[in-house]
Coordinates of C-alpha atoms and ligand atoms in Angstrom, one line a residue:
X173 CA -19.7 9.1 6.5
X174 CA -22.3 7.7 8.8
X175 CA -22.5 4.7 11.1
X176 CA -25.5 3.2 12.7
X177 CA -25.3 0.3 15.1
X178 CA -28.0 -1.5 17.1
X179 CA -28.3 -4.1 19.8
X180 CA -31.4 -6.3 19.9
X181 CA -34.2 -4.9 22.0
X182 CA -34.0 -7.1 25.0
X183 CA -36.9 -9.0 26.5
X184 CA -38.1 -7.4 29.7
X185 CA -39.3 -10.7 31.1
X186 CA -35.8 -11.6 32.2
X187 CA -33.2 -9.5 34.0
X188 CA -29.9 -8.2 32.4
X189 CA -27.1 -10.7 32.4
X190 CA -23.6 -10.8 30.9
X191 CA -24.9 -11.8 27.5
X192 CA -26.8 -8.5 27.2
X193 CA -23.9 -6.6 28.5
X194 CA -21.7 -8.3 25.9
X195 CA -23.7 -7.1 22.9
X196 CA -24.2 -3.7 24.4
X197 CA -20.4 -3.3 25.0
X198 CA -19.6 -4.4 21.5
X199 CA -22.0 -1.9 20.0
X200 CA -20.7 0.9 22.1
X201 CA -17.1 0.1 21.1
X202 CA -18.0 0.3 17.5
X203 CA -20.0 3.6 17.9
X204 CA -17.3 5.3 19.8
X205 CA -14.6 4.2 17.3
X206 CA -16.6 5.5 14.3
X207 CA -17.1 8.7 16.2
X208 CA -13.3 8.9 16.6
X209 CA -13.1 8.6 12.8
X210 CA -15.1 11.8 12.6
X211 CA -18.3 10.1 11.4
X212 CA -21.8 10.9 12.4
X213 CA -23.0 8.0 14.5
X214 CA -26.2 6.6 15.9
X215 CA -26.4 3.8 18.6
X216 CA -29.7 2.3 19.4
X217 CA -30.6 -0.1 22.3
X218 CA -33.8 -0.7 24.2
X219 CA -36.3 -3.2 25.3
X220 CA -39.1 -5.3 23.9
X221 CA -42.1 -4.9 26.1
X222 CA -44.7 -6.9 24.1
X223 CA -43.4 -10.3 24.7
X224 CA -46.5 -12.4 25.7
X225 CA -44.5 -13.5 28.7
X226 CA -44.8 -9.9 30.1
X227 CA -48.6 -10.0 30.1
X228 CA -48.5 -13.4 31.6
X229 CA -46.1 -12.6 34.5
X230 CA -48.0 -9.2 35.2
X231 CA -51.2 -11.2 35.4
X232 CA -49.7 -13.7 37.7
X233 CA -48.4 -10.9 40.0
X234 CA -51.7 -9.2 39.8
X235 CA -50.4 -5.9 38.4
X236 CA -51.0 -3.8 35.4
X237 CA -48.6 -4.8 32.5
X238 CA -47.6 -1.1 32.1
X239 CA -46.7 -0.8 35.8
X240 CA -44.8 -4.1 35.6
X241 CA -42.7 -3.0 32.6
X242 CA -42.0 0.5 34.1
X243 CA -40.6 -1.3 37.1
X244 CA -38.4 -3.6 35.1
X245 CA -37.4 -1.0 32.6
X246 CA -35.3 0.7 35.4
X247 CA -32.8 -2.2 35.5
X248 CA -32.6 -2.3 31.7
X249 CA -31.9 1.4 31.4
X250 CA -29.3 1.2 34.1
X251 CA -27.4 -1.5 32.2
X252 CA -26.0 0.7 29.4
X253 CA -25.3 3.5 31.9
X254 CA -23.3 1.3 34.2
X255 CA -21.4 -0.1 31.2
X256 CA -20.6 3.4 30.2
X257 CA -22.3 2.6 26.9
X258 CA -23.7 5.8 25.4
X259 CA -26.6 5.0 23.3
X260 CA -28.3 7.8 21.3
X261 CA -31.7 6.5 22.1
X262 CA -33.3 3.8 24.3
X263 CA -36.4 2.5 22.6
X264 CA -39.3 0.9 24.4
X265 CA -41.8 -0.9 22.1
X266 CA -44.6 0.5 24.2
X267 CA -43.7 4.0 22.9
X268 CA -46.7 5.3 21.0
X269 CA -44.6 6.4 18.1
X270 CA -43.2 2.9 17.8
X271 CA -46.7 1.4 17.8
X272 CA -47.8 3.8 15.1
X273 CA -44.8 2.9 13.0
X274 CA -45.5 -0.9 13.4
X275 CA -49.0 -0.4 12.1
X276 CA -47.8 1.4 9.1
X277 CA -45.1 -1.1 8.5
X278 CA -47.5 -4.2 8.6
X279 CA -50.0 -2.2 6.4
X280 CA -47.3 -1.7 3.7
X281 CA -46.8 -5.5 3.8
X282 CA -50.5 -6.1 3.6
X283 CA -51.0 -3.7 0.8
X284 CA -48.2 -5.5 -1.1
X285 CA -50.2 -8.7 -1.0
X286 CA -47.9 -10.6 1.2
X287 CA -50.4 -11.3 4.0
X288 CA -53.1 -13.9 4.1
X289 CA -55.3 -15.5 6.8
X290 CA -55.0 -19.1 7.9
X291 CA -55.3 -21.3 10.9
X292 CA -52.1 -21.8 12.7
X293 CA -51.3 -24.9 14.7
X294 CA -48.0 -25.6 16.2
X295 CA -45.9 -26.0 19.3
X296 CA -45.2 -22.7 20.8
X297 CA -42.4 -21.7 23.2
X298 CA -43.3 -18.7 25.3
X299 CA -39.6 -17.9 26.0
X300 CA -38.7 -18.0 22.2
X301 CA -42.0 -16.4 21.2
X302 CA -41.8 -18.8 18.3
X303 CA -43.5 -21.8 17.0
X304 CA -41.8 -25.1 16.3
X305 CA -42.7 -28.1 14.2
X306 CA -42.7 -31.5 15.9
X307 CA -39.4 -32.5 14.3
X308 CA -37.7 -29.5 15.7
X309 CA -38.6 -30.3 19.3
X310 CA -36.3 -32.2 21.7
X311 CA -37.5 -35.4 23.2
X312 CA -40.6 -34.9 25.4
X313 CA -41.7 -31.9 23.3
X314 CA -39.2 -29.5 24.8
X315 CA -38.1 -26.3 23.1
X316 CA -34.7 -26.9 21.4
X317 CA -33.3 -23.6 22.9
X318 CA -34.8 -23.4 26.3
X319 CA -35.4 -27.2 26.9
X320 CA -38.7 -26.2 28.5
X321 CA -42.1 -27.6 27.6
X322 CA -43.9 -26.0 24.6
X323 CA -47.6 -25.5 24.2
X324 CA -49.8 -26.8 21.4
X325 CA -51.6 -23.7 19.9
X326 CA -54.3 -23.6 17.2
X327 CA -55.8 -20.2 16.2
X328 CA -56.7 -18.0 13.3
X329 CA -53.7 -15.9 12.3
X330 CA -52.3 -13.8 9.6
X331 CA -49.4 -15.1 7.7
X332 CA -46.5 -13.5 5.9
X333 CA -45.6 -15.1 2.5
X334 CA -42.0 -15.7 3.4
X335 CA -41.8 -18.6 0.9
X336 CA -42.3 -16.0 -1.9
X337 CA -39.0 -14.4 -0.9
X338 CA -36.7 -17.4 -1.1
X339 CA -35.2 -16.6 -4.5
X340 CA -34.8 -12.9 -3.6
X341 CA -33.1 -13.8 -0.3
X342 CA -30.7 -16.2 -2.0
X343 CA -29.9 -13.5 -4.6
X344 CA -29.3 -11.0 -1.8
X345 CA -26.8 -13.5 -0.1
X346 CA -25.1 -14.2 -3.4
X347 CA -24.7 -10.6 -4.3
X348 CA -23.5 -9.5 -0.8
X349 CA -21.2 -12.1 0.8
X350 CA -20.6 -9.7 3.8
X351 CA -24.3 -9.3 4.5
X352 CA -23.9 -11.5 7.5
X353 CA -20.7 -11.9 9.4
X354 CA -18.8 -14.0 10.5
X355 CA -18.7 -16.2 7.4
X356 CA -20.0 -19.3 9.1
X357 CA -23.1 -17.5 10.2
X358 CA -23.6 -16.3 6.7
X359 CA -23.4 -20.0 5.6
X360 CA -25.9 -21.1 8.3
X361 CA -28.4 -18.4 7.3
X362 CA -27.9 -19.1 3.6
X363 CA -28.4 -22.8 4.0
X364 CA -31.5 -22.2 6.1
X365 CA -33.0 -20.2 3.2
X366 CA -31.9 -22.7 0.5
X367 CA -33.6 -25.4 2.6
X368 CA -36.9 -24.0 1.8
X369 CA -38.9 -21.2 3.6
X370 CA -42.2 -21.6 5.4
X371 CA -44.7 -18.7 5.6
X372 CA -44.9 -17.5 9.2
X373 CA -47.6 -16.1 11.5
X374 CA -47.4 -12.4 12.0
X375 CA -50.2 -12.1 14.5
X376 CA -51.7 -13.5 17.6
X377 CA -55.4 -13.6 18.5
X378 CA -57.0 -12.9 21.8
X379 CA -54.0 -11.0 23.2
X380 CA -54.8 -7.6 24.8
X381 CA -51.0 -6.8 24.9
X382 CA -49.3 -5.6 21.7
X383 CA -49.9 -3.6 18.6
X384 CA -53.4 -4.3 17.0
X385 CA -53.2 -4.9 13.3
X386 CA -54.7 -1.9 11.3
X387 CA -57.0 -4.2 9.2
X388 CA -58.1 -6.5 12.1
X389 CA -58.0 -5.0 15.5
X390 CA -58.7 -8.4 17.1
X391 CA -55.3 -9.5 16.4
X392 CA -51.9 -8.0 17.5
X393 CA -48.6 -8.0 15.7
X394 CA -46.7 -11.2 16.4
X395 CA -43.8 -10.2 18.6
X396 CA -41.1 -10.3 15.9
X397 CA -43.1 -8.2 13.5
X398 CA -43.5 -5.8 16.4
X399 CA -39.9 -5.9 17.5
X400 CA -37.8 -5.9 14.3
X401 CA -39.1 -2.6 12.9
X402 CA -37.8 -0.9 16.1
X403 CA -34.6 -0.4 14.2
X404 CA -36.5 1.9 11.8
X405 CA -39.2 3.3 14.0
X406 CA -36.6 4.7 16.5
X407 CA -35.1 6.9 13.8
X408 CA -38.5 8.6 13.2
X409 CA -38.9 9.9 16.7
X410 CA -35.5 9.6 18.6
X411 CA -34.9 13.3 17.9
X412 CA -38.2 15.3 18.1
X413 CA -39.1 17.0 14.8
X414 CA -36.5 15.2 12.8
X415 CA -36.7 12.0 10.7
X416 CA -33.4 10.3 10.9
X417 CA -34.2 7.5 8.4
X418 CA -32.7 9.4 5.4
X419 CA -29.5 9.8 7.4
X420 CA -29.0 6.4 9.0
X421 CA -31.0 3.9 7.0
X422 CA -29.7 1.6 5.6
X423 CA -26.1 2.2 6.9
X424 CA -27.0 0.0 9.8
X425 CA -25.1 -2.8 11.5
X426 CA -27.2 -5.1 13.6
X427 CA -25.4 -7.0 16.4
X428 CA -27.0 -9.9 18.1
X429 CA -26.3 -13.3 19.7
X430 CA -26.7 -16.4 17.6
X431 CA -30.1 -17.4 19.0
X432 CA -32.0 -14.9 17.0
X433 CA -30.0 -15.3 13.8
X434 CA -33.0 -16.6 11.8
X435 CA -35.3 -13.7 12.7
X436 CA -32.6 -11.1 11.7
X437 CA -31.0 -12.9 8.7
X438 CA -34.1 -14.3 7.0
X439 CA -37.3 -12.8 8.3
X440 CA -36.1 -9.2 8.6
X441 CA -34.7 -8.7 5.2
X442 CA -37.9 -10.4 3.7
X443 CA -40.2 -8.1 5.7
X444 CA -38.1 -5.1 4.5
X445 CA -38.3 -6.1 0.9
X446 CA -42.1 -6.5 1.2
X447 CA -42.5 -3.1 3.0
X448 CA -40.3 -1.4 0.4
X449 CA -37.3 -0.4 2.6
X450 CA -33.6 -0.8 1.7
X451 CA -31.8 -3.7 3.4
X452 CA -29.4 -3.4 6.3
X453 CA -25.7 -2.9 5.5
X454 CA -24.6 -5.8 7.8
X455 CA -25.7 -8.3 10.4
X456 CA -23.1 -9.5 12.8
X457 CA -24.0 -12.6 14.8
X458 CA -21.8 -13.3 17.8
X459 CA -21.5 -16.3 20.0
X460 CA -22.1 -16.8 23.7
X461 CA -19.5 -15.6 26.3
X462 CA -20.0 -18.2 28.9
X463 CA -18.7 -18.1 32.4
X464 CA -17.4 -21.5 33.4
X465 CA -16.2 -21.5 37.0
X466 CA -19.3 -23.1 38.5
X467 CA -17.9 -23.4 42.0
X468 CA -17.5 -19.6 42.3
X469 CA -20.8 -18.9 40.6
X470 CA -22.6 -21.1 43.0
X471 CA -21.1 -19.4 46.0
X472 CA -21.8 -16.0 44.6
X473 CA -25.2 -16.7 43.3
X474 CA -25.7 -13.8 40.9
X475 CA -22.4 -14.0 39.1
X476 CA -23.9 -13.7 35.6
X477 CA -25.3 -10.4 36.7
X478 CA -22.7 -7.9 35.3
X479 CA -23.4 -5.2 37.8
X480 CA -21.5 -6.7 40.7
X481 CA -18.5 -7.3 38.4
X482 CA -18.7 -3.6 37.5
X483 CA -18.8 -2.6 41.1
X484 CA -15.7 -4.6 41.8
X485 CA -13.6 -3.7 38.8
X486 CA -15.2 -0.7 37.2
X487 CA -16.7 -0.5 33.7
X488 CA -13.5 -0.3 31.8
X489 CA -12.0 -3.5 32.9
X490 CA -15.3 -5.4 32.2
X491 CA -15.6 -3.9 28.7
X492 CA -11.9 -4.9 28.1
X493 CA -12.5 -8.4 29.3
X494 CA -15.6 -8.8 27.1
X495 CA -13.7 -7.6 24.1
X496 CA -10.7 -9.8 24.7
X497 CA -11.9 -12.9 26.5
X498 CA -13.1 -14.8 23.4
X499 CA -12.8 -13.9 19.8
X500 CA -15.8 -11.8 18.9
X501 CA -18.2 -13.8 16.7
X502 CA -17.1 -17.2 18.2
X503 CA -18.5 -19.1 21.1
X504 CA -16.2 -19.5 24.1
X505 CA -16.0 -19.5 27.8
X506 CA -14.1 -17.4 30.3
X507 CA -14.0 -17.3 34.0
X508 CA -14.0 -14.9 37.0
X509 CA -10.4 -15.8 37.5
X510 CA -9.8 -14.6 34.0
X511 CA -11.5 -11.3 34.6
X512 CA -9.2 -10.8 37.6
X513 CA -6.1 -12.0 35.8
X514 CA -6.7 -9.6 32.8
X515 CA -7.2 -6.9 35.3
X516 CA -3.9 -7.5 37.1
X517 CA -1.7 -8.7 34.4
X518 CA -2.8 -6.8 31.3
X519 CA -4.4 -3.6 32.6
X520 CA -2.4 -3.3 35.8
X521 CA 1.0 -4.5 34.8
X522 CA 1.2 -4.1 31.0
X523 CA -0.6 -0.8 30.6
X524 CA -0.9 0.8 34.1
X525 CA 2.8 0.2 35.0
X526 CA 3.9 1.6 31.6
X527 CA 2.0 4.9 32.2
X528 CA 3.4 5.0 35.8
X529 CA 7.0 4.4 34.7
X530 CA 6.9 6.7 31.8
X531 CA 5.5 9.6 33.7
X532 CA 7.8 8.9 36.7
X533 CA 10.8 8.9 34.5
X534 CA 9.8 12.2 32.8
X535 CA 9.2 13.7 36.3
X536 CA 12.5 12.4 37.7
X537 CA 15.0 12.7 34.8
X538 CA 13.5 15.7 33.1
X539 CA 11.8 17.7 35.9
X540 CA 8.4 16.9 34.3
X541 CA 9.3 18.3 31.0
X542 CA 8.5 16.3 27.8
X543 CA 10.3 17.5 24.7
X544 CA 10.3 16.4 21.0
X545 CA 13.3 14.5 19.7
X546 CA 14.1 13.2 16.3
X547 CA 15.0 9.5 15.8
X548 CA 13.6 6.1 15.1
X549 CA 10.2 5.4 16.8
X550 CA 9.7 2.6 19.3
X551 CA 6.8 1.0 17.3
X552 CA 5.2 1.5 14.0
X553 CA 2.2 3.5 15.1
X554 CA 1.0 4.1 11.5
X555 CA 0.7 0.4 11.1
X556 CA -1.3 0.2 14.4
X557 CA -3.8 2.8 13.1
X558 CA -4.3 1.0 9.8
X559 CA -4.8 -2.4 11.5
X560 CA -7.2 -0.9 14.1
X561 CA -9.4 0.6 11.3
X562 CA -9.1 -2.5 9.1
X563 CA -10.2 -4.9 11.9
X564 CA -13.0 -2.8 13.2
X565 CA -14.3 -2.4 9.6
X566 CA -14.9 -6.2 9.9
X567 CA -16.3 -5.7 13.5
X568 CA -13.3 -7.7 14.7
X569 CA -13.3 -5.9 18.1
X570 CA -11.1 -8.7 19.6
X571 CA -8.5 -8.6 16.8
X572 CA -8.3 -4.7 17.0
X573 CA -7.6 -4.7 20.7
X574 CA -5.1 -7.5 20.3
X575 CA -3.2 -5.3 17.9
X576 CA -3.1 -2.5 20.4
X577 CA -1.9 -4.8 23.0
X578 CA 1.1 -5.9 20.9
X579 CA 2.1 -2.2 20.8
X580 CA 1.6 -2.0 24.7
X581 CA 4.0 -5.0 25.0
X582 CA 6.5 -3.6 22.5
X583 CA 6.6 -0.3 24.5
X584 CA 7.4 -2.3 27.7
X585 CA 10.0 -4.1 25.9
X586 CA 11.4 -0.9 24.6
X587 CA 11.8 0.4 28.1
X588 CA 13.8 -2.7 29.1
X589 CA 16.0 -2.5 25.9
X590 CA 16.8 1.2 26.2
X591 CA 17.2 1.3 30.0
X592 CA 16.4 5.0 30.4
X593 CA 17.7 4.8 34.1
X594 CA 21.2 4.1 32.6
X595 CA 20.9 6.9 30.0
X596 CA 20.0 9.3 32.8
X597 CA 23.3 8.7 34.5
X598 CA 25.3 9.9 31.6
X599 CA 24.9 13.5 30.6
X600 CA 26.5 12.8 27.1
X601 CA 23.4 10.6 26.4
X602 CA 20.8 13.2 27.1
X603 CA 19.6 13.3 23.5
X604 CA 19.1 9.6 23.6
X605 CA 17.1 9.8 26.8
X606 CA 14.9 12.6 25.3
X607 CA 14.2 10.4 22.3
X608 CA 13.2 7.4 24.4
X609 CA 10.8 9.5 26.6
X610 CA 9.3 11.2 23.5
X611 CA 8.8 7.8 21.8
X612 CA 7.1 6.4 25.0
X613 CA 4.9 9.4 25.1
X614 CA 4.0 9.0 21.4
X615 CA 3.4 5.3 22.0
X616 CA 1.1 6.0 25.0
X617 CA -0.8 8.7 23.2
X618 CA -1.4 6.2 20.3
X619 CA -2.4 3.5 22.7
X620 CA -4.8 5.7 24.7
X621 CA -6.6 7.0 21.5
X622 CA -6.7 3.4 20.0
X623 CA -8.2 2.1 23.4
X624 CA -10.5 5.0 23.9
X625 CA -13.5 3.1 22.5
X626 CA -12.7 0.2 24.8
X627 CA -11.6 2.1 27.9
X628 CA -13.5 5.4 27.7
X629 CA -12.7 6.3 31.3
X630 CA -9.0 5.4 31.3
X631 CA -7.9 6.8 27.9
X632 CA -8.3 10.5 28.8
X633 CA -6.6 9.8 32.2
X634 CA -3.5 8.5 30.2
X635 CA -3.5 11.6 28.0
X636 CA -3.8 13.9 30.9
X637 CA -1.1 12.2 32.8
X638 CA 1.1 13.0 29.9
X639 CA 0.1 16.7 29.8
X640 CA -1.7 16.0 26.4
X641 CA -5.1 17.2 25.1
X642 CA -7.9 14.7 25.4
X643 CA -8.9 14.9 21.7
X644 CA -9.5 11.3 20.6
X645 CA -9.2 11.7 16.9
X646 CA -7.5 8.8 15.2
X647 CA -5.0 11.0 13.5
X648 CA -3.1 11.0 16.8
X649 CA -2.1 7.4 16.3
X650 CA 1.2 8.3 14.8
X651 CA 4.8 9.1 15.7
X652 CA 5.2 12.7 16.8
X653 CA 1.7 13.1 18.1
X654 CA 2.8 13.8 21.7
X655 CA 3.2 17.5 22.1
X656 CA 5.9 19.1 24.4
X657 CA 4.5 19.4 27.9
X658 CA 5.6 20.6 31.3
X659 CA 4.6 19.7 34.9
X660 CA 4.3 16.0 34.3
X661 CA 4.1 14.2 37.6
X662 CA 4.3 10.4 38.4
X663 CA 0.8 9.1 37.6
X664 CA -1.4 7.4 40.2
X665 CA -1.9 3.7 39.4
X666 CA -4.7 3.5 36.8
X667 CA -5.7 0.0 38.0
X668 CA -5.0 -0.3 41.7
X669 CA -4.8 -3.8 43.2
X670 CA -8.1 -5.3 44.1
X671 CA -8.4 -7.8 46.9
X672 CA -11.1 -10.3 46.1
X673 CA -13.5 -11.6 48.7
X674 CA -12.6 -15.3 49.1
X675 CA -15.3 -17.5 47.8
X676 CA -16.9 -19.9 50.3
X677 CA -15.9 -23.4 49.7
Ligands
ZN293 ZN1 -37.6 -21.6 23.7

């Protein structure tokens, strides 16, 4: 089994914000989880360097665009590292091998008869890199997404015959109801297609920045036709001397925020059909995770920058909050208070204290020795494993972590119900105490393995605290997985208290 997951390539003409972190974290959780299933995985992220805004900003600052993007690329490469997101490749569209691939890709479309020349006239939003018709604009000619002025542009362009793919796309959507998730995004994409498709421009004239078309070097590939093929091109050169396309295409899951749904759910499959490639396995469109405490964000200024949050809490708590704050796929808002509350109440109290208590009781009542004991388990761990797999098969990263948290809460309840401190007072109840401690250890091994994709730093710490191997295979989510161990000491707090700097009024 193989699993390939992508984030969009992010525009370098902005700086990383929490939205980028959100998609990157989700992709990393999925990649790590599938690795735990023993699958061969590939996780791709990167940056789009050919946005026309890049050239414009570089010119404004009077620097070479290559130098400009090299400087900006540093912050973008840092983002996945700081989030502890382990991508297998970081693509940059200025890579020579990518540019070569794009030229081959558009040539295939051209050879297939799907490209023609025409004059393009329309309202262009530089930030969207997209044209709008008059009826799509907001009052005053503003871009419907950015609410900023658009420009009227008229030029000779090459067009892709998207209109010729309407029936094929509808057929695709009808045959594959899980091609786009969640369902309401599938419906949105399908009704856009059913409403009639207009051909779109695949080139820009008079732009020195981009990939020149092979049949007309005076034009460069329009940014989406340059960007979307990154999902394929990266596979051709990510591992030198090896073409990964036969391995990982088309078992790909594209993740993205809703603002680029149309490009991925409509343009991309049509371009792939024209170029003669198989279609992606799945496209997952998520909503926006918004931070709503404006008062705090004003006083801290850069609050949507995820790096200060990681500095305060560490990567694991931010990954956890992103997965849990809103249901993945839906729109929703959270707050900095919620980040802090989840850190203290859920990670600190629910999970951290459970690890501290369990290890402390083993140390105190059993001299650090964990033994096996037969008896009814504290929680149905087999059911947890099944639910985790089933939910993550649907890319429901929120539902999956919720299921783990129910077990965490169940284990805490089990401690209260069984009161091991009472059992420890009575030598006649030694076997009962051994069973409670073994059940708690099994539960924590299961929870650590199930959370490893979400909390990659914390999970091995939990296993080590219990004297267990750090193997993360999902088979360990079962009763009886905790091995006998010795020398267990009371664990240090996994999530120590953090004093927040008080926000200025
Ligand atoms: Zn726009």
